[in-house]
Coordinates of C-alpha atoms in Angstrom, one line a residue:
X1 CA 36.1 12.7 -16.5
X2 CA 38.1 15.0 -14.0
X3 CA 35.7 15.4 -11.1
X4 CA 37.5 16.1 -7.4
X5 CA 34.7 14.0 -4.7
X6 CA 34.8 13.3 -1.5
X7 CA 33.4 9.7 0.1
X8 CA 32.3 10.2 3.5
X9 CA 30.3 6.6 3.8
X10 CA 32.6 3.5 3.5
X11 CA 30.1 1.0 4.4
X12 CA 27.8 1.6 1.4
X13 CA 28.9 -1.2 -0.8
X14 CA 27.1 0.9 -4.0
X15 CA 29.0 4.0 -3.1
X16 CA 32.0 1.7 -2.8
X17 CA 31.8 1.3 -6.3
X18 CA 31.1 4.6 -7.2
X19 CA 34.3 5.9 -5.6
X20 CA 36.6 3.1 -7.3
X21 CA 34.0 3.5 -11.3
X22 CA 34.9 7.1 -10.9
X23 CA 39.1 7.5 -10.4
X24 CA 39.2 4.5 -13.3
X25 CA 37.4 7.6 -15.4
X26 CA 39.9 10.1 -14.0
X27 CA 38.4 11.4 -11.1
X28 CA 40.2 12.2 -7.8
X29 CA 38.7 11.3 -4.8
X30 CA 39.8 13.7 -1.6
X31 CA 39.9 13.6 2.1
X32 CA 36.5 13.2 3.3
X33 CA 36.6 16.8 5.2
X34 CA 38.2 18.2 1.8
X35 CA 36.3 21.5 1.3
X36 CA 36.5 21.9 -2.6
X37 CA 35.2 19.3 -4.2
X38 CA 32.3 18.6 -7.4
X39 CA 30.6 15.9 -5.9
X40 CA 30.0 14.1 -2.5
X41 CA 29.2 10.6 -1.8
X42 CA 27.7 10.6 1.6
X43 CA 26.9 9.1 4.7
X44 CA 23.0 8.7 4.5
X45 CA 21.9 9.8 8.1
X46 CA 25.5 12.1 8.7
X47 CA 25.1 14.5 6.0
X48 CA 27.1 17.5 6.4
X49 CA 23.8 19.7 4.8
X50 CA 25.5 23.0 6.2
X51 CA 28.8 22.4 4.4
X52 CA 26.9 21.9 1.0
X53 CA 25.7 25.3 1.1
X54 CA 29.4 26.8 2.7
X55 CA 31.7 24.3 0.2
X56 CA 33.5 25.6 -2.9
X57 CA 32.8 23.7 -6.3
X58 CA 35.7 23.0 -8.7
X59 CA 33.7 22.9 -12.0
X60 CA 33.6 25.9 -14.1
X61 CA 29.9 27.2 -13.2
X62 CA 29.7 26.2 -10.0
X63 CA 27.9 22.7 -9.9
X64 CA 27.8 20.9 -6.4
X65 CA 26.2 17.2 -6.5
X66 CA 25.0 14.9 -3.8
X67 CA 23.9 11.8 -3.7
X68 CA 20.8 12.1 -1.3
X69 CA 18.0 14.3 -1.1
X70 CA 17.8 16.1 2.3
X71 CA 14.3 14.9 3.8
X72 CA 13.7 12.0 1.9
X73 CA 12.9 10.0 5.2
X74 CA 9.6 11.3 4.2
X75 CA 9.8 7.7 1.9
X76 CA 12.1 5.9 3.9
X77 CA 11.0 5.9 7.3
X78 CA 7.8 3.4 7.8
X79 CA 5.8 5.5 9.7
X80 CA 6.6 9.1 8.0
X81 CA 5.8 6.9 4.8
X82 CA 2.3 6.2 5.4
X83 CA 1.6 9.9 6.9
X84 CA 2.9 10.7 3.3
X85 CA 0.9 8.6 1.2
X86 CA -2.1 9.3 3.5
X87 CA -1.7 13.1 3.0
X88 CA -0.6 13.4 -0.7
X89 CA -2.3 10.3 -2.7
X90 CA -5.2 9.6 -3.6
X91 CA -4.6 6.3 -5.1
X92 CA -2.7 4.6 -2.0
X93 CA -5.3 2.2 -1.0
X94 CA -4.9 0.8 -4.2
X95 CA -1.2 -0.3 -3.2
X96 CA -0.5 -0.1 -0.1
X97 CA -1.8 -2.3 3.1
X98 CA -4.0 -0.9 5.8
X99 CA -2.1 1.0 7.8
X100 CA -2.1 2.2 12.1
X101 CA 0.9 4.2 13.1
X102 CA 1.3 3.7 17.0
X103 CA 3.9 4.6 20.0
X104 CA 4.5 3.0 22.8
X105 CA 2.7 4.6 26.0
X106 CA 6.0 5.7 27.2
X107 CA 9.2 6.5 25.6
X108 CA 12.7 7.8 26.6
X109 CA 13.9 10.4 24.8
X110 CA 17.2 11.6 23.8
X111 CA 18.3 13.1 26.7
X112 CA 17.1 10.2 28.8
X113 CA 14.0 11.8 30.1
X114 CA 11.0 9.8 30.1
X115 CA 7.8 10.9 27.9
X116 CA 4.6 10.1 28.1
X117 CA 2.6 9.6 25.0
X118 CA -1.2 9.5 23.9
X119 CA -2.3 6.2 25.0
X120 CA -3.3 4.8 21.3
X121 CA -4.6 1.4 22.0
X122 CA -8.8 2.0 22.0
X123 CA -8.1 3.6 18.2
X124 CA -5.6 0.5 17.2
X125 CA -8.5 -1.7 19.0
X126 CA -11.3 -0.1 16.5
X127 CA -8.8 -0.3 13.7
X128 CA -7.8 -3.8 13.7
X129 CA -12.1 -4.3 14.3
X130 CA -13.0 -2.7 11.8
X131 CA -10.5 -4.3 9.0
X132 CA -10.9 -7.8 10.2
X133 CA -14.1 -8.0 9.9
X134 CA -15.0 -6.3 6.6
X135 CA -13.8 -8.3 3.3
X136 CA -11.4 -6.6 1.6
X137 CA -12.1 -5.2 -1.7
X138 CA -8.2 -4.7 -3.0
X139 CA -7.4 -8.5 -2.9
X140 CA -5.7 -8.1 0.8
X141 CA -7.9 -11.1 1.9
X142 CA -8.9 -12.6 -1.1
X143 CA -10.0 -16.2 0.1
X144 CA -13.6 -17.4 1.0
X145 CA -11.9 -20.6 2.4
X146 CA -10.0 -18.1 4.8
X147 CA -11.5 -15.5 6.1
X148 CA -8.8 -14.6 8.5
X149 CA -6.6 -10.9 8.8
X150 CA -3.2 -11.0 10.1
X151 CA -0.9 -7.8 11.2
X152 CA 2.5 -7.1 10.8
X153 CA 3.7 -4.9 13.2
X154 CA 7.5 -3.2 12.1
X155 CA 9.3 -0.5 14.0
X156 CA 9.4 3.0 12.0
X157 CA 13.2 2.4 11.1
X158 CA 14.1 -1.3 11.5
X159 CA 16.6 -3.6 9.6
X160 CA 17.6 -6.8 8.6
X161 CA 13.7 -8.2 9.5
X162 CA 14.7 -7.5 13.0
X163 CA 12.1 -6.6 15.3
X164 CA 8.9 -7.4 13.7
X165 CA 5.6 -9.3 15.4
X166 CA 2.6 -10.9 13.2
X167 CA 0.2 -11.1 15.0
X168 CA -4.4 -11.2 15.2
X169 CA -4.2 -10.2 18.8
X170 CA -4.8 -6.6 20.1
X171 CA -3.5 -7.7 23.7
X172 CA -0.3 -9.3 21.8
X173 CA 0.3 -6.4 19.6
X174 CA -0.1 -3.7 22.3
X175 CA 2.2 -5.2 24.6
X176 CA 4.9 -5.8 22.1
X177 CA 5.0 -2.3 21.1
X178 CA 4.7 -0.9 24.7
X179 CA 7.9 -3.4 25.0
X180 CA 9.7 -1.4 22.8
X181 CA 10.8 2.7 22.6
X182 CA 10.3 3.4 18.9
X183 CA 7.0 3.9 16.7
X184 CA 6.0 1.4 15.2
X185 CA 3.4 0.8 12.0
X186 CA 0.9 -2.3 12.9
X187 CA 0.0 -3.0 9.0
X188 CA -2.3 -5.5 7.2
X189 CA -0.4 -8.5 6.2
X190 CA -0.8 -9.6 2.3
X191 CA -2.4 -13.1 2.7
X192 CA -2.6 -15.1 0.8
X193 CA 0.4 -14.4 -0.8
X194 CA 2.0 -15.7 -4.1
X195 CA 4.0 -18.7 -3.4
X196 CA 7.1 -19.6 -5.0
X197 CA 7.6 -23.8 -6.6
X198 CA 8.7 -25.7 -4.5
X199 CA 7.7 -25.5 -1.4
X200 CA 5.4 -22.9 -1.7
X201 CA 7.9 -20.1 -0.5
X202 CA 6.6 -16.5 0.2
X203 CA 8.8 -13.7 -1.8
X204 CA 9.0 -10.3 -2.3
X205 CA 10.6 -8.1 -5.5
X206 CA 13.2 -5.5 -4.9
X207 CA 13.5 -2.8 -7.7
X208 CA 15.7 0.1 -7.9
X209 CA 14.4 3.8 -8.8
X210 CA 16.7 6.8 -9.2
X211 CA 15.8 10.1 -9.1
X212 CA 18.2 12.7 -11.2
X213 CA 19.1 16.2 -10.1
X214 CA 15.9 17.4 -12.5
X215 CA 13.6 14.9 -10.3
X216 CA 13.1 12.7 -13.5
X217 CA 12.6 9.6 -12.4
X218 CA 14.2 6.1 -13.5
X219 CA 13.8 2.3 -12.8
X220 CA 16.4 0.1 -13.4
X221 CA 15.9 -2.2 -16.0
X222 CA 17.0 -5.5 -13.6
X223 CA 15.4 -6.5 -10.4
X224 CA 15.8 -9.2 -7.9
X225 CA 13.0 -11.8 -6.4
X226 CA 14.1 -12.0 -2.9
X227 CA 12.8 -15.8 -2.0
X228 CA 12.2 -17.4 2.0
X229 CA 14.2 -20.4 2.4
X230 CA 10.8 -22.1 4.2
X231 CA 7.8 -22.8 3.6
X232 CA 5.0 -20.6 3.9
X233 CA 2.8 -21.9 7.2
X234 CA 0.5 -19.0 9.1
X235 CA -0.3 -21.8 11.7
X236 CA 3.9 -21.2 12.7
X237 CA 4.3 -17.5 13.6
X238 CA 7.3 -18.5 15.3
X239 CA 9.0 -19.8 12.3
X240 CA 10.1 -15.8 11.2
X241 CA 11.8 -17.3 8.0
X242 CA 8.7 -18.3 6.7
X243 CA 7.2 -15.1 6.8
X244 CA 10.1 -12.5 6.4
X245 CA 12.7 -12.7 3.3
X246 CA 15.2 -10.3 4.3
X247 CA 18.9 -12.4 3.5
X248 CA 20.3 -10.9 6.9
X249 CA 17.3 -12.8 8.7
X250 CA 17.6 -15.8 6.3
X251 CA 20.5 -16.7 6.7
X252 CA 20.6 -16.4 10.3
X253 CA 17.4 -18.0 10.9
X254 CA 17.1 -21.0 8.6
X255 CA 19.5 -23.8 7.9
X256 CA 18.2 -24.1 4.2
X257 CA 20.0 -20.7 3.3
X258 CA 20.7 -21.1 -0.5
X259 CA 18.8 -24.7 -0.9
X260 CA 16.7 -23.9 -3.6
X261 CA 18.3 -20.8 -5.3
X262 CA 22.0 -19.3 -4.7
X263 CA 21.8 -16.4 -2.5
X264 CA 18.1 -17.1 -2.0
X265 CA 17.5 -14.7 -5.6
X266 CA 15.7 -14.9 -8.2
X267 CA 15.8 -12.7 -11.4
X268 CA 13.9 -11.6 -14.1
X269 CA 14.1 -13.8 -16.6
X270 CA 13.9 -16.9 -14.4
X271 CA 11.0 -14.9 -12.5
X272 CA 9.5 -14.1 -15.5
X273 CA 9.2 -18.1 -16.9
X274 CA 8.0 -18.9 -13.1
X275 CA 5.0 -16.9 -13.7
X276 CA 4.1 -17.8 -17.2
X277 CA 4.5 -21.3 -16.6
X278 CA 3.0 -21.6 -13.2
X279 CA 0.6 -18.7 -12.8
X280 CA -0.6 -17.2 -16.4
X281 CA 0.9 -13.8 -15.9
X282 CA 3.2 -11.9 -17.8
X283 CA 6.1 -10.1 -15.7
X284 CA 6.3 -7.4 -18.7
X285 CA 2.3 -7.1 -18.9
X286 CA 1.2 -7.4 -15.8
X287 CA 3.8 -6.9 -13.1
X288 CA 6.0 -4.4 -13.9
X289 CA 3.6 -1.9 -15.1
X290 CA 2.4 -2.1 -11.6
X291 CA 5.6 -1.5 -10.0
X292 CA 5.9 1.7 -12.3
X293 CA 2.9 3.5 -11.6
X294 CA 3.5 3.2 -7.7
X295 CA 7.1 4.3 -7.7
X296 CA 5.8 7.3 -9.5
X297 CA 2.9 8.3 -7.7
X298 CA 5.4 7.7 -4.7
X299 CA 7.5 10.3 -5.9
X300 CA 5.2 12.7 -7.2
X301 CA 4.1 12.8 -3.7
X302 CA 7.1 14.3 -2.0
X303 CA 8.1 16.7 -5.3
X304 CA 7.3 20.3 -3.4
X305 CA 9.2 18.3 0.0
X306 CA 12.7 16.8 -2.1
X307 CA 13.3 19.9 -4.2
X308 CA 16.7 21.7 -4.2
X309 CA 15.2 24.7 -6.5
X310 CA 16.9 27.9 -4.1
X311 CA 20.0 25.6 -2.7
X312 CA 23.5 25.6 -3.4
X313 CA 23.6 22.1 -4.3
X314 CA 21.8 19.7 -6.2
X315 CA 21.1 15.9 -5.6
X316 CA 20.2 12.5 -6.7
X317 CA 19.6 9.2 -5.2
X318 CA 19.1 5.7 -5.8
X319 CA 16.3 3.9 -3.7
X320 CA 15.2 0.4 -3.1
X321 CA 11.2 -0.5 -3.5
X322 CA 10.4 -3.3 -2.3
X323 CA 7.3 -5.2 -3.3
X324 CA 4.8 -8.2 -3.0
X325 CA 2.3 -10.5 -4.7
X326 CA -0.7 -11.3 -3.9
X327 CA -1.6 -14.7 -4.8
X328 CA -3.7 -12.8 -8.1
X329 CA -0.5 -11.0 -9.1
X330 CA -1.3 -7.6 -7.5
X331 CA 1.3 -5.6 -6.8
X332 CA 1.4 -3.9 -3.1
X333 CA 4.3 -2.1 -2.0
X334 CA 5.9 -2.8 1.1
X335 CA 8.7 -0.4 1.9
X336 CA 11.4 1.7 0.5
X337 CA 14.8 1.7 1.6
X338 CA 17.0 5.3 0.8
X339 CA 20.5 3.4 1.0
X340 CA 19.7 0.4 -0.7
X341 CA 22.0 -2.8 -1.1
X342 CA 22.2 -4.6 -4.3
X343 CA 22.8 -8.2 -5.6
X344 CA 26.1 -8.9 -6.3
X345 CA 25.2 -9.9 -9.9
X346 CA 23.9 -6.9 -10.8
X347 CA 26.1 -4.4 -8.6
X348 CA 28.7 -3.3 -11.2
X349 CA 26.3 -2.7 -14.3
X350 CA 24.1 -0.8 -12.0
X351 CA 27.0 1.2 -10.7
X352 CA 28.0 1.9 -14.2
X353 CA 24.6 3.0 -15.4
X354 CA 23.9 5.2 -12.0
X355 CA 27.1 6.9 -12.6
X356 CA 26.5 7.4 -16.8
X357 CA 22.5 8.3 -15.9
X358 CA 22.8 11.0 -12.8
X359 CA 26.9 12.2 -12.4
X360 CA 28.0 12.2 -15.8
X361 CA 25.4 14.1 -17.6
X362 CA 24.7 16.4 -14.2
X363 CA 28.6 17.6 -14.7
X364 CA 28.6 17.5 -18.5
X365 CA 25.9 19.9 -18.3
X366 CA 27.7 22.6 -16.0
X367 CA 31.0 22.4 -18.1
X368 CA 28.8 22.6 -21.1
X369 CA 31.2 19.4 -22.3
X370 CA 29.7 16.4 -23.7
X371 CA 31.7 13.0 -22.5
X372 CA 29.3 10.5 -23.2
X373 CA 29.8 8.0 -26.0
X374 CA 28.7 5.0 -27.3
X375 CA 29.4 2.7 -24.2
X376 CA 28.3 5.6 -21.4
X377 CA 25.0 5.4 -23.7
X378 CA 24.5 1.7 -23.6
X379 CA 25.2 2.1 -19.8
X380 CA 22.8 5.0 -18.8
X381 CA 20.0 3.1 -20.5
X382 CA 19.6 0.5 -18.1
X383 CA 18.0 3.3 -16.1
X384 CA 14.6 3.3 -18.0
X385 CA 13.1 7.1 -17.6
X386 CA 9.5 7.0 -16.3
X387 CA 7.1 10.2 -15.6
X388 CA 7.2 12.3 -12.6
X389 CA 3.6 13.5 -13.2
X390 CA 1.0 12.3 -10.9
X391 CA -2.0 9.2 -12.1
X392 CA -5.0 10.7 -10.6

């Protein structure tokens, strides 16, 4: 395949991949301010949107190809997140926790200059009153023996676990976030969770989803159980390793990094004989189906908001959904991440099937040439196509 791309983002350790899967197909990968090229693999939060439009494409009918949507912090960002699902589904509660959005009374903007913002706290105060003392009729507090609600409180665009309180006290939850200068969502924490053997370890699921330059919609066919390296203990707030299963905060956090799985992951078909065997459900049957209908309904959401109908350019992108159990096996999702990392043992088969699913065909298409074969099939379908149409 003889595309001419430019990599702007060298840190992306999928896009990495990309670059190098792409010139052993023939491609040539230019200077990153190279203004003729087919495709651009860039920097998430420095994309050059102007130069899309002002670029000239080397393919025969004018194709140009990105790999991020413009606006699609309208999924990634916490806080813009729950706005979205608020606004556009009407299945959310179903999935997704109770959710406050709140600032901090001040902030300092980007020109240093200090703003003053709607004090929130009497509406947090009537939120968290209202939810803690109502039982729950999704499964988010699902124990007579413990009637107790707990919040987690993350900033709008925090990594890596940092930053993030859990909390039952207004006074403690107000004076964190007035500590800070970023929003921040204060959300209902799934309890009781699902618990890994041994140990009873919390976990969450992290899927991939890719959506083409058509918006069809794809999961890949291989996800990752994410595990805590301690065991699960709400009388220990303290201990965030317990409660937070992001590797960056793992590893820095606890000692027992790796102790009971390499890399602290899990995968499907070991994940899939933990649940028979120790909790009746079926990860086919039960789970993923789950995990399908909310990636969808996510994405039908933002349809009219992600399109590139009347641009010069078209786009696709992977993204990360992450995920948790509840201790009945209900799915509730958790986050999505726009640049997502991936396992090491699945990174170059997903690489292969992202570039076979949403490059190939986009460019095969424009220079009305067929180059997949046999292999390039067996590649692309690892990406398994689901429905962009809305469950009502």
């Amino acid at each position: 395949m003889n595309l001419n791309f430019v990599k702007r983002d060298d840190n992306s350790s999928v896009y990495n991949a990309v670059s190098d899967y792409l010139q052993k197909l023939g491609s040539k990968c230019l200077p990153p301010d190279s203004t003729r090229f087919n495709l651009m693999l860039g920097d998430r939060n420095r994309l050059p949107w102007s130069r899309l439009s002002n670029s000239t494409s080397t393919t025969a009918r004018g194709g140009k190809l990105v790999n991020y949507y413009r606006g699609n912090g309208c999924l990634t960002r916490k806080t813009a997140l729950d706005e979205t699902l608020k606004q556009h589904s009407k299945v959310q509660d179903e999935w997704w926790p109770k959710t406050f959005v709140i600032c901090p009374e001040t902030l300092v903007n980007c020109l240093g200059q200090t703003v003053h913002k709607l004090d929130d706290s009497d509406k947090l105060r009537d939120f968290i009153t209202d939810h803690t003392h109502t039982a729950s009729k999704n499964s988010q507090c699902t124990t007579s023996a413990d009637d107790k609600v707990w919040w987690i409180v993350k900033p709008t665009a925090g990594g890596k676990g940092e930053g993030i309180l859990i909390s039952r006290d207004f006074d403690g939850i107000k004076g964190f976030v007035n500590g800070t200068e970023t929003k921040h969502v204060v959300q209902r924490y799934i309890h009781p969770p699902m618990l890994l053997p041994p140990g009873g370890r919390k976990f969450d699921l992290r899927c991939w989803a890719l959506l083409d330059h058509n918006y069809q919609s794809y999961i890949y066919r291989h996800g990752v159980i994410r595990t805590s390296s301690e065991k699960y203990n709400l009388d220990n707030l303290t201990e965030t390793a317990a409660h937070i299963t992001n590797h960056a905060l793992q590893i820095k956090q606890s000692e027992h990094f790796g102790r009971y799985e390499p890399g602290n992951e899990i995968f499907y078909p070991e994940f899939k004989s933990i649940l028979e065997e120790n909790f009746k459900i079926s990860l086919e049957n039960n789970i993923l189906p789950q995990v399908e209908r909310i990636v969808k309904e996510c994405f039908s959401c933002v349809e009219t908001h992600l399109t590139t109908r009347e641009l010069d350019y078209d786009s696709f992108q992977l993204f990360g959904f992450d995920f948790m159990l509840d201790w009945t096996g209900k799915v509730w999702l958790i986050e999505i991440n726009g640049a997502p990392a991936v396992s090491d043992d699945l990174l170059e088969q997903l690489v292969y099937s992202l570039v076979h699913r949403a490059i190939i065909p986009y460019f095969s298409t424009c220079t009305n040439h067929n180059s997949s074969s046999n292999s390039d099939n067996h590649f692309s379908q690892n990406f398994v196509e689901i429905s962009p149409r809305r469950i009502l």
